[in-house]
Every structure is written in structure tokens, then in C-alpha cells.
């Protein structure tokens, strides 16, 4: 069986982390030949097993040429597409992974009409013609059912996971904080500058706590390459000493960022999975999370929750957690237990089993 996998997004955050780890954990099996469709220079940056074969594919993401696909896709028995940007002539061969439908659900924050039309067209085509739809959470599967009438029997949830060789508990290193000019003790929030990450709400809630001195820990914002997004700059002008921007980190140093934090605060309004909360838990950093979208499914009882639209609730909960080391340690222990539910080895094995189901 020839299985083609679209790998053009393997260096992206989220989708790329998912794709790279699945490929690293798939096992070579008799009767399967894997072909990776991507620019060669992209694959050169990722260390993958040597049994994969490469087919040069340079179509831009969300481009017209991408919609047409690659001529050699016609040779494949199966195509594994890790996003909704499917090659339409070959869609009946496709197993498609859908991570979330943020552009649809958060339409007031993502207003590009072309992308929304493309999303609608693609998702309806996938629902009708794709061989199988894989979601990274039951929440995303339910969301697709509600928004686009996807039948549950055509979907399968295969969870993401965390690299537990890299993300492990360890000591807090002063050298890391010195290297990146970070404060001695800090709260952490991770998320790109997009508004559904809800960072303005978080700063609105923390601002009065800093001003009345009931909160003395600063907040480090990570995920925007060391820059404070323009819409957050007014907050920093008010309390510059309490809002820090973490520069871009090499992926292998990301665990240190979590390890050195007192607490991860995750105020997101919508996620399809939510890597940061598990990355934090894997290194023994407790998590204070929004109770929105997928997060209760991923975290269960291993985190302290707040309503991401209720500032007072966030404030009270935060001060409660920080008031007791016992509270913090309880969620550290629960977080480490929760991580055991997720494994890239298991996820890759589920994809392999799915491929085999189409051998007949």
C-alpha cells in the first residue's frame, strides 16, 4: 500500500508538532510504503526515520495549486492530509485531520472572507467525500457535527500528546532566566497574538491586582516572538514592571520556560486541543485554565478552572491558588498523572491501525 502524507506544514506550530511526532512514531511495516509530500529543505530540518520516501511538493498553503494537488498523488492508495486544505481531485483517497474550526467559531476575530469561504467549501467537501475524518479531540468532533452536520460514524478521535523525553520535571535554572532576561519568579501565559487567546481579558483581570498589590508576581507572555501585540501595549504602559515578553525560544528550551514558572494561566476562548496546558503539566508546572471549549476534556480534574469571560472569578481563583503551596502541589501531582493519558506512540499506532483498515 502506498500512503502519501502532506508534510508541507511540518514546521508550523500546532499542526507541525502533531505531524512531526506522528511521523517519528509510526513504525515501518511490511506492505506499507510512505511518501512525504513537501519541499526538501523543510524535511531536511526534521529528523525522521529513513524509511520514508520524499516527493518534492512546493504548492503554497491555501493556494490554487494546492487545491489541484500533486500529479503523483494519483499513484497513492491513501492520502493523509493533516489539515482541511485537501487536494480536491484526490479527496476520495484522503484521511483528513481537522484540529479545530476556529475561523468559523471565532468569526468576529477572523474576518478574512476568502479564508472563510475556503474553509466552508473544504469542510463540506471533506464531509461528503473524504475516506475518514480524524479529530484531535471529542470536542472538535462534536463541533463539526453541530456546525457542519458531520456524521459521528465517519469521525475518529486520535489525541495529540507531549514529547515526554523533552518535557520532564526538573530544577528551576537561574541560568535560563538570566539568559532570556526573565524575572526571578513569574506567572506564565502562552499564546500567539490572536485575540481568541483572550490575553486582553487576562490583563484586564490582573491589572487591578497589581495596582492594589494583592498580586506581586509579574506575568511573562510567550508565543509572540518577544513582542507585545499592539492591542496589549496600553496595559504594559500602565504597569511595565509586571508585563514581560519572552523572546522566541528554541523548541528544546521551551520546557525550561514552564519549569521556571509558578503557574501557567491559560485564558483561551477556543482550542481544538491545547498543547501548552499539557506541556506545562509534563514539567510539573500547575495549570490555571479557562473552562471553555476542549480544555476540560484534556485536563479533567487536573487543573483549577475559571470562566474566561468573568474577571472576578479569575482574580479570586488566582489568589486562592497562590495563597497555598499545598494548592499548587496538589495540581502539580494531578497534572503529572493526567499526562499519562496521552502518548505519541499510542496516537501513531492508532493512525497505523486506521491505514490498515483500508487495505481490504
Tab-separated table of C-alpha atoms in Angstrom:
chain	number	residue	atom	x	y	z
A	1	UNK	CA	0.000	0.000	0.000
A	2	UNK	CA	1.278	3.442	-0.952
A	3	UNK	CA	0.443	6.093	1.634
A	4	UNK	CA	1.108	9.740	0.817
A	5	UNK	CA	1.373	12.259	3.657
A	6	UNK	CA	1.233	16.030	3.096
A	7	UNK	CA	4.139	17.383	5.172
A	8	UNK	CA	4.341	20.993	3.967
A	9	UNK	CA	3.195	22.299	7.374
A	10	UNK	CA	5.587	20.200	9.464
A	11	UNK	CA	7.431	23.287	10.744
A	12	UNK	CA	4.220	25.090	11.782
A	13	UNK	CA	3.154	25.321	15.412
A	14	UNK	CA	0.286	23.044	16.402
A	15	UNK	CA	-0.239	21.146	13.148
A	16	UNK	CA	3.511	20.786	12.682
A	17	UNK	CA	4.048	19.422	16.201
A	18	UNK	CA	1.262	16.904	15.581
A	19	UNK	CA	2.626	15.838	12.199
A	20	UNK	CA	6.282	15.585	13.217
A	21	UNK	CA	5.514	13.431	16.233
A	22	UNK	CA	3.172	11.094	14.371
A	23	UNK	CA	5.839	10.566	11.681
A	24	UNK	CA	8.556	9.952	14.271
A	25	UNK	CA	6.485	7.274	15.975
A	26	UNK	CA	4.961	5.438	13.003
A	27	UNK	CA	6.601	2.032	12.594
A	28	UNK	CA	7.921	0.595	9.352
A	29	UNK	CA	5.570	-2.212	8.356
A	30	UNK	CA	5.631	-4.784	5.603
A	31	UNK	CA	3.336	-3.837	2.747
A	32	UNK	CA	3.346	-0.092	3.556
A	33	UNK	CA	5.404	2.478	1.655
A	34	UNK	CA	5.198	6.038	2.954
A	35	UNK	CA	5.700	9.059	0.669
A	36	UNK	CA	6.156	12.515	2.174
A	37	UNK	CA	4.937	15.401	0.001
A	38	UNK	CA	6.891	18.559	0.913
A	39	UNK	CA	9.768	20.839	-0.123
A	40	UNK	CA	13.043	19.028	0.520
A	41	UNK	CA	14.557	21.859	2.548
A	42	UNK	CA	11.651	21.653	5.011
A	43	UNK	CA	12.066	17.927	5.598
A	44	UNK	CA	15.832	18.417	5.986
A	45	UNK	CA	15.114	20.388	9.175
A	46	UNK	CA	13.275	17.476	10.796
A	47	UNK	CA	14.959	14.227	11.794
A	48	UNK	CA	12.634	11.484	10.591
A	49	UNK	CA	13.168	7.723	10.200
A	50	UNK	CA	14.886	6.798	6.940
A	51	UNK	CA	12.143	4.504	5.624
A	52	UNK	CA	10.116	7.481	4.362
A	53	UNK	CA	10.379	8.403	0.677
A	54	UNK	CA	10.257	12.019	-0.452
A	55	UNK	CA	8.239	13.592	-3.260
A	56	UNK	CA	9.044	17.250	-3.921
A	57	UNK	CA	5.871	19.317	-3.459
A	58	UNK	CA	6.085	23.109	-3.336
A	59	UNK	CA	2.445	24.241	-3.534
A	60	UNK	CA	1.760	27.153	-1.184
A	61	UNK	CA	-0.551	26.536	1.766
A	62	UNK	CA	-4.108	27.687	0.860
A	63	UNK	CA	-3.051	28.198	-2.796
A	64	UNK	CA	-4.808	27.255	-6.033
A	65	UNK	CA	-2.026	24.809	-6.887
A	66	UNK	CA	-2.596	23.117	-3.525
A	67	UNK	CA	-6.274	22.596	-4.418
A	68	UNK	CA	-5.145	20.724	-7.561
A	69	UNK	CA	-2.708	18.586	-5.593
A	70	UNK	CA	0.409	16.858	-6.912
A	71	UNK	CA	0.210	14.585	-10.011
A	72	UNK	CA	1.853	11.731	-8.105
A	73	UNK	CA	-0.988	11.751	-5.606
A	74	UNK	CA	-2.829	9.720	-8.254
A	75	UNK	CA	-0.437	6.815	-7.514
A	76	UNK	CA	-1.303	6.706	-3.812
A	77	UNK	CA	-3.731	4.235	-2.268
A	78	UNK	CA	-4.281	6.595	0.674
A	79	UNK	CA	-3.513	10.240	1.326
A	80	UNK	CA	-3.109	11.537	4.870
A	81	UNK	CA	-3.841	15.284	4.938
A	82	UNK	CA	-3.110	16.898	8.344
A	83	UNK	CA	-5.353	19.960	7.847
A	84	UNK	CA	-8.534	20.890	5.987
A	85	UNK	CA	-6.558	22.086	2.896
A	86	UNK	CA	-7.231	18.983	0.830
A	87	UNK	CA	-6.239	18.252	-2.818
A	88	UNK	CA	-9.732	18.161	-4.323
A	89	UNK	CA	-9.094	15.798	-7.300
A	90	UNK	CA	-7.901	13.139	-4.830
A	91	UNK	CA	-10.235	13.818	-1.916
A	92	UNK	CA	-11.801	10.339	-2.029
A	93	UNK	CA	-8.393	8.902	-1.081
A	94	UNK	CA	-7.975	11.235	1.884
A	95	UNK	CA	-7.841	10.671	5.611
A	96	UNK	CA	-8.142	14.264	6.859
A	97	UNK	CA	-7.161	15.532	10.298
A	98	UNK	CA	-9.201	18.518	11.483
A	99	UNK	CA	-7.732	20.221	14.539
A	100	UNK	CA	-10.361	22.920	15.099
A	101	UNK	CA	-12.774	25.250	13.323
A	102	UNK	CA	-11.565	28.476	14.912
A	103	UNK	CA	-12.108	30.638	11.774
A	104	UNK	CA	-15.769	29.576	11.829
A	105	UNK	CA	-16.469	29.707	15.572
A	106	UNK	CA	-14.499	32.903	16.210
A	107	UNK	CA	-15.678	34.698	13.085
A	108	UNK	CA	-15.684	38.099	14.794
A	109	UNK	CA	-11.915	37.682	15.285
A	110	UNK	CA	-11.043	36.104	11.919
A	111	UNK	CA	-12.733	38.255	9.294
A	112	UNK	CA	-10.939	37.244	6.059
A	113	UNK	CA	-13.811	36.431	3.696
A	114	UNK	CA	-11.666	34.372	1.303
A	115	UNK	CA	-10.375	32.122	4.064
A	116	UNK	CA	-13.874	31.675	5.459
A	117	UNK	CA	-15.277	30.703	2.048
A	118	UNK	CA	-12.383	28.305	1.513
A	119	UNK	CA	-12.999	26.811	4.957
A	120	UNK	CA	-16.715	26.311	4.284
A	121	UNK	CA	-16.137	24.764	0.848
A	122	UNK	CA	-13.367	22.479	2.117
A	123	UNK	CA	-15.239	21.282	5.195
A	124	UNK	CA	-18.373	20.441	3.227
A	125	UNK	CA	-16.301	18.598	0.601
A	126	UNK	CA	-14.443	16.656	3.313
A	127	UNK	CA	-17.723	15.718	4.995
A	128	UNK	CA	-19.085	14.366	1.710
A	129	UNK	CA	-16.101	12.704	0.042
A	130	UNK	CA	-13.157	12.020	2.385
A	131	UNK	CA	-12.471	8.419	3.422
A	132	UNK	CA	-12.191	9.305	7.101
A	133	UNK	CA	-12.064	12.394	9.323
A	134	UNK	CA	-9.675	12.330	12.270
A	135	UNK	CA	-10.127	14.895	15.033
A	136	UNK	CA	-7.672	15.632	17.841
A	137	UNK	CA	-10.429	15.747	20.473
A	138	UNK	CA	-14.018	14.684	21.033
A	139	UNK	CA	-14.798	18.385	21.366
A	140	UNK	CA	-13.714	19.076	17.772
A	141	UNK	CA	-15.725	16.087	16.541
A	142	UNK	CA	-18.833	17.388	18.320
A	143	UNK	CA	-18.179	20.885	16.967
A	144	UNK	CA	-18.038	19.548	13.401
A	145	UNK	CA	-21.276	17.648	13.985
A	146	UNK	CA	-23.039	20.770	15.291
A	147	UNK	CA	-21.651	23.247	12.763
A	148	UNK	CA	-21.454	21.173	9.574
A	149	UNK	CA	-23.570	18.066	10.288
A	150	UNK	CA	-20.588	15.712	10.207
A	151	UNK	CA	-21.764	12.152	10.979
A	152	UNK	CA	-20.100	10.778	14.115
A	153	UNK	CA	-19.567	7.377	12.492
A	154	UNK	CA	-17.206	8.923	9.897
A	155	UNK	CA	-15.025	10.577	12.538
A	156	UNK	CA	-12.389	9.180	14.867
A	157	UNK	CA	-10.623	10.971	17.716
A	158	UNK	CA	-6.854	10.470	17.937
A	159	UNK	CA	-5.401	12.666	20.655
A	160	UNK	CA	-2.226	14.682	20.410
A	161	UNK	CA	0.387	14.240	23.134
A	162	UNK	CA	3.581	15.748	24.542
A	163	UNK	CA	7.200	14.790	23.954
A	164	UNK	CA	7.821	13.253	27.376
A	165	UNK	CA	11.522	12.783	26.633
A	166	UNK	CA	11.900	16.565	26.419
A	167	UNK	CA	9.116	17.803	28.705
A	168	UNK	CA	10.097	16.337	32.070
A	169	UNK	CA	10.143	17.716	35.628
A	170	UNK	CA	13.413	19.300	36.705
A	171	UNK	CA	15.057	22.042	38.716
A	172	UNK	CA	14.400	25.721	38.086
A	173	UNK	CA	17.561	27.107	36.494
A	174	UNK	CA	18.640	30.663	37.240
A	175	UNK	CA	20.889	30.499	34.176
A	176	UNK	CA	17.818	30.181	31.926
A	177	UNK	CA	16.184	33.267	33.443
A	178	UNK	CA	19.420	35.227	33.146
A	179	UNK	CA	19.907	34.161	29.533
A	180	UNK	CA	16.484	35.466	28.489
A	181	UNK	CA	16.237	38.340	30.978
A	182	UNK	CA	13.217	36.902	32.778
A	183	UNK	CA	12.133	37.760	36.345
A	184	UNK	CA	13.126	35.553	39.273
A	185	UNK	CA	9.520	34.367	39.850
A	186	UNK	CA	6.698	34.726	37.341
A	187	UNK	CA	3.299	33.659	36.134
A	188	UNK	CA	3.220	32.433	32.532
A	189	UNK	CA	0.714	32.677	29.702
A	190	UNK	CA	1.434	31.132	26.323
A	191	UNK	CA	-0.307	32.012	23.079
A	192	UNK	CA	0.165	33.707	19.744
A	193	UNK	CA	-1.157	37.236	19.476
A	194	UNK	CA	-4.564	36.240	18.070
A	195	UNK	CA	-7.477	37.581	20.049
A	196	UNK	CA	-9.145	34.225	20.749
A	197	UNK	CA	-6.227	33.568	23.104
A	198	UNK	CA	-8.014	36.152	25.308
A	199	UNK	CA	-4.896	37.867	26.643
A	200	UNK	CA	-6.590	41.286	26.868
A	201	UNK	CA	-9.147	39.761	29.237
A	202	UNK	CA	-6.320	38.284	31.306
A	203	UNK	CA	-4.521	41.616	31.615
A	204	UNK	CA	-7.805	43.376	32.425
A	205	UNK	CA	-8.212	40.958	35.326
A	206	UNK	CA	-4.621	41.186	36.571
A	207	UNK	CA	-4.248	44.969	36.309
A	208	UNK	CA	-6.226	45.846	39.482
A	209	UNK	CA	-4.470	43.073	41.419
A	210	UNK	CA	-1.085	44.542	40.553
A	211	UNK	CA	-2.251	48.061	41.345
A	212	UNK	CA	-3.636	47.170	44.777
A	213	UNK	CA	-0.583	44.973	45.441
A	214	UNK	CA	-2.585	41.819	46.153
A	215	UNK	CA	-0.568	40.232	43.313
A	216	UNK	CA	3.178	40.791	43.231
A	217	UNK	CA	4.215	38.222	40.635
A	218	UNK	CA	4.786	39.532	37.082
A	219	UNK	CA	3.319	37.856	34.002
A	220	UNK	CA	5.535	36.549	31.206
A	221	UNK	CA	3.820	36.387	27.810
A	222	UNK	CA	5.262	33.810	25.407
A	223	UNK	CA	4.424	32.917	21.832
A	224	UNK	CA	4.736	36.238	20.008
A	225	UNK	CA	8.492	36.238	19.474
A	226	UNK	CA	9.364	38.685	22.220
A	227	UNK	CA	6.973	41.388	21.056
A	228	UNK	CA	3.899	42.620	22.860
A	229	UNK	CA	0.990	42.697	20.360
A	230	UNK	CA	-0.199	46.246	19.651
A	231	UNK	CA	-3.581	45.728	21.308
A	232	UNK	CA	-1.832	44.812	24.585
A	233	UNK	CA	0.655	47.688	24.670
A	234	UNK	CA	-1.616	50.045	26.677
A	235	UNK	CA	-1.518	47.560	29.577
A	236	UNK	CA	2.252	47.454	29.546
A	237	UNK	CA	2.418	51.236	29.574
A	238	UNK	CA	0.414	51.212	32.822
A	239	UNK	CA	2.372	48.502	34.654
A	240	UNK	CA	5.571	47.924	32.685
A	241	UNK	CA	7.310	46.181	35.582
A	242	UNK	CA	4.634	43.456	35.672
A	243	UNK	CA	4.329	42.507	31.979
A	244	UNK	CA	7.265	40.781	30.316
A	245	UNK	CA	7.617	39.418	26.790
A	246	UNK	CA	9.582	36.218	26.333
A	247	UNK	CA	11.756	36.135	23.198
A	248	UNK	CA	11.457	33.310	20.706
A	249	UNK	CA	12.911	30.135	22.229
A	250	UNK	CA	14.391	27.086	20.534
A	251	UNK	CA	11.874	24.263	20.984
A	252	UNK	CA	14.294	22.296	23.167
A	253	UNK	CA	14.376	25.187	25.681
A	254	UNK	CA	10.602	25.527	25.947
A	255	UNK	CA	10.393	23.121	28.924
A	256	UNK	CA	12.625	25.497	30.918
A	257	UNK	CA	10.128	28.310	30.406
A	258	UNK	CA	7.388	26.204	32.003
A	259	UNK	CA	9.625	24.761	34.739
A	260	UNK	CA	10.615	28.207	35.969
A	261	UNK	CA	7.011	29.476	36.116
A	262	UNK	CA	4.979	29.426	39.318
A	263	UNK	CA	1.782	28.803	37.362
A	264	UNK	CA	0.527	28.657	33.771
A	265	UNK	CA	-2.592	30.790	33.234
A	266	UNK	CA	-4.444	29.779	30.068
A	267	UNK	CA	-7.425	32.077	29.341
A	268	UNK	CA	-8.206	30.872	25.795
A	269	UNK	CA	-11.760	31.132	24.468
A	270	UNK	CA	-11.361	28.309	21.965
A	271	UNK	CA	-8.918	25.457	21.362
A	272	UNK	CA	-9.078	22.269	19.354
A	273	UNK	CA	-6.612	20.585	21.705
A	274	UNK	CA	-4.334	22.903	23.714
A	275	UNK	CA	-0.687	21.808	23.722
A	276	UNK	CA	0.547	24.387	26.290
A	277	UNK	CA	-1.522	23.058	29.189
A	278	UNK	CA	-0.081	19.557	28.779
A	279	UNK	CA	3.454	20.838	28.180
A	280	UNK	CA	3.202	22.702	31.483
A	281	UNK	CA	1.845	19.698	33.360
A	282	UNK	CA	4.585	17.438	31.971
A	283	UNK	CA	7.290	19.561	33.637
A	284	UNK	CA	5.370	19.871	36.951
A	285	UNK	CA	4.020	23.381	36.376
A	286	UNK	CA	0.448	23.704	37.738
A	287	UNK	CA	-2.258	24.955	35.365
A	288	UNK	CA	-4.995	27.552	35.910
A	289	UNK	CA	-7.211	27.151	32.862
A	290	UNK	CA	-10.203	28.569	31.080
A	291	UNK	CA	-13.168	26.203	31.264
A	292	UNK	CA	-14.022	26.843	27.597
A	293	UNK	CA	-14.047	24.539	24.561
A	294	UNK	CA	-11.821	21.445	24.735
A	295	UNK	CA	-9.847	22.276	27.871
A	296	UNK	CA	-11.982	20.380	30.441
A	297	UNK	CA	-11.783	17.306	28.175
A	298	UNK	CA	-7.985	17.460	28.064
A	299	UNK	CA	-7.397	18.466	31.683
A	300	UNK	CA	-10.322	16.818	33.517
A	301	UNK	CA	-9.796	17.411	37.275
A	302	UNK	CA	-6.051	18.112	37.000
A	303	UNK	CA	-6.377	21.908	36.739
A	304	UNK	CA	-8.105	24.780	38.517
A	305	UNK	CA	-10.679	26.424	36.213
A	306	UNK	CA	-12.179	29.852	35.620
A	307	UNK	CA	-14.799	31.326	33.304
A	308	UNK	CA	-12.772	33.138	30.583
A	309	UNK	CA	-15.310	35.964	30.493
A	310	UNK	CA	-15.540	36.550	34.262
A	311	UNK	CA	-12.658	38.692	35.562
A	312	UNK	CA	-13.711	38.480	39.200
A	313	UNK	CA	-13.787	34.694	39.094
A	314	UNK	CA	-10.290	34.608	37.582
A	315	UNK	CA	-8.982	37.005	40.249
A	316	UNK	CA	-10.427	35.068	43.190
A	317	UNK	CA	-9.219	31.734	41.873
A	318	UNK	CA	-5.723	33.001	41.163
A	319	UNK	CA	-5.261	34.470	44.628
A	320	UNK	CA	-6.631	31.259	46.147
A	321	UNK	CA	-4.108	29.065	44.298
A	322	UNK	CA	-1.182	31.341	45.106
A	323	UNK	CA	-2.155	31.590	48.773
A	324	UNK	CA	-1.204	27.996	49.485
A	325	UNK	CA	1.766	25.901	48.387
A	326	UNK	CA	-0.417	22.886	49.168
A	327	UNK	CA	-2.891	24.008	46.468
A	328	UNK	CA	-0.089	24.328	43.930
A	329	UNK	CA	1.450	20.961	44.736
A	330	UNK	CA	-1.921	19.221	44.513
A	331	UNK	CA	-2.337	20.391	40.908
A	332	UNK	CA	1.286	19.521	40.108
A	333	UNK	CA	0.608	15.912	41.156
A	334	UNK	CA	-2.711	15.758	39.318
A	335	UNK	CA	-1.091	17.216	36.205
A	336	UNK	CA	1.667	14.603	36.138
A	337	UNK	CA	-0.991	11.892	36.440
A	338	UNK	CA	-3.071	13.466	33.666
A	339	UNK	CA	-0.134	13.415	31.227
A	340	UNK	CA	-0.160	9.616	31.333
A	341	UNK	CA	-3.403	9.668	29.308
A	342	UNK	CA	-1.559	10.959	26.229
A	343	UNK	CA	1.147	9.227	24.190
A	344	UNK	CA	2.553	9.838	20.704
A	345	UNK	CA	3.325	6.117	20.471
A	346	UNK	CA	-0.357	5.281	21.013
A	347	UNK	CA	-1.507	8.022	18.644
A	348	UNK	CA	0.809	6.831	15.850
A	349	UNK	CA	-0.336	3.237	16.406
A	350	UNK	CA	-3.950	4.373	16.000
A	351	UNK	CA	-3.096	6.014	12.665
A	352	UNK	CA	-1.348	2.818	11.551
A	353	UNK	CA	-4.416	0.779	12.510
A	354	UNK	CA	-6.585	3.243	10.583
A	355	UNK	CA	-4.410	2.879	7.455
A	356	UNK	CA	-4.677	-0.914	7.708
A	357	UNK	CA	-8.473	-0.711	7.900
A	358	UNK	CA	-8.461	0.454	4.271
A	359	UNK	CA	-6.244	-2.389	2.997
A	360	UNK	CA	-9.257	-4.548	2.195
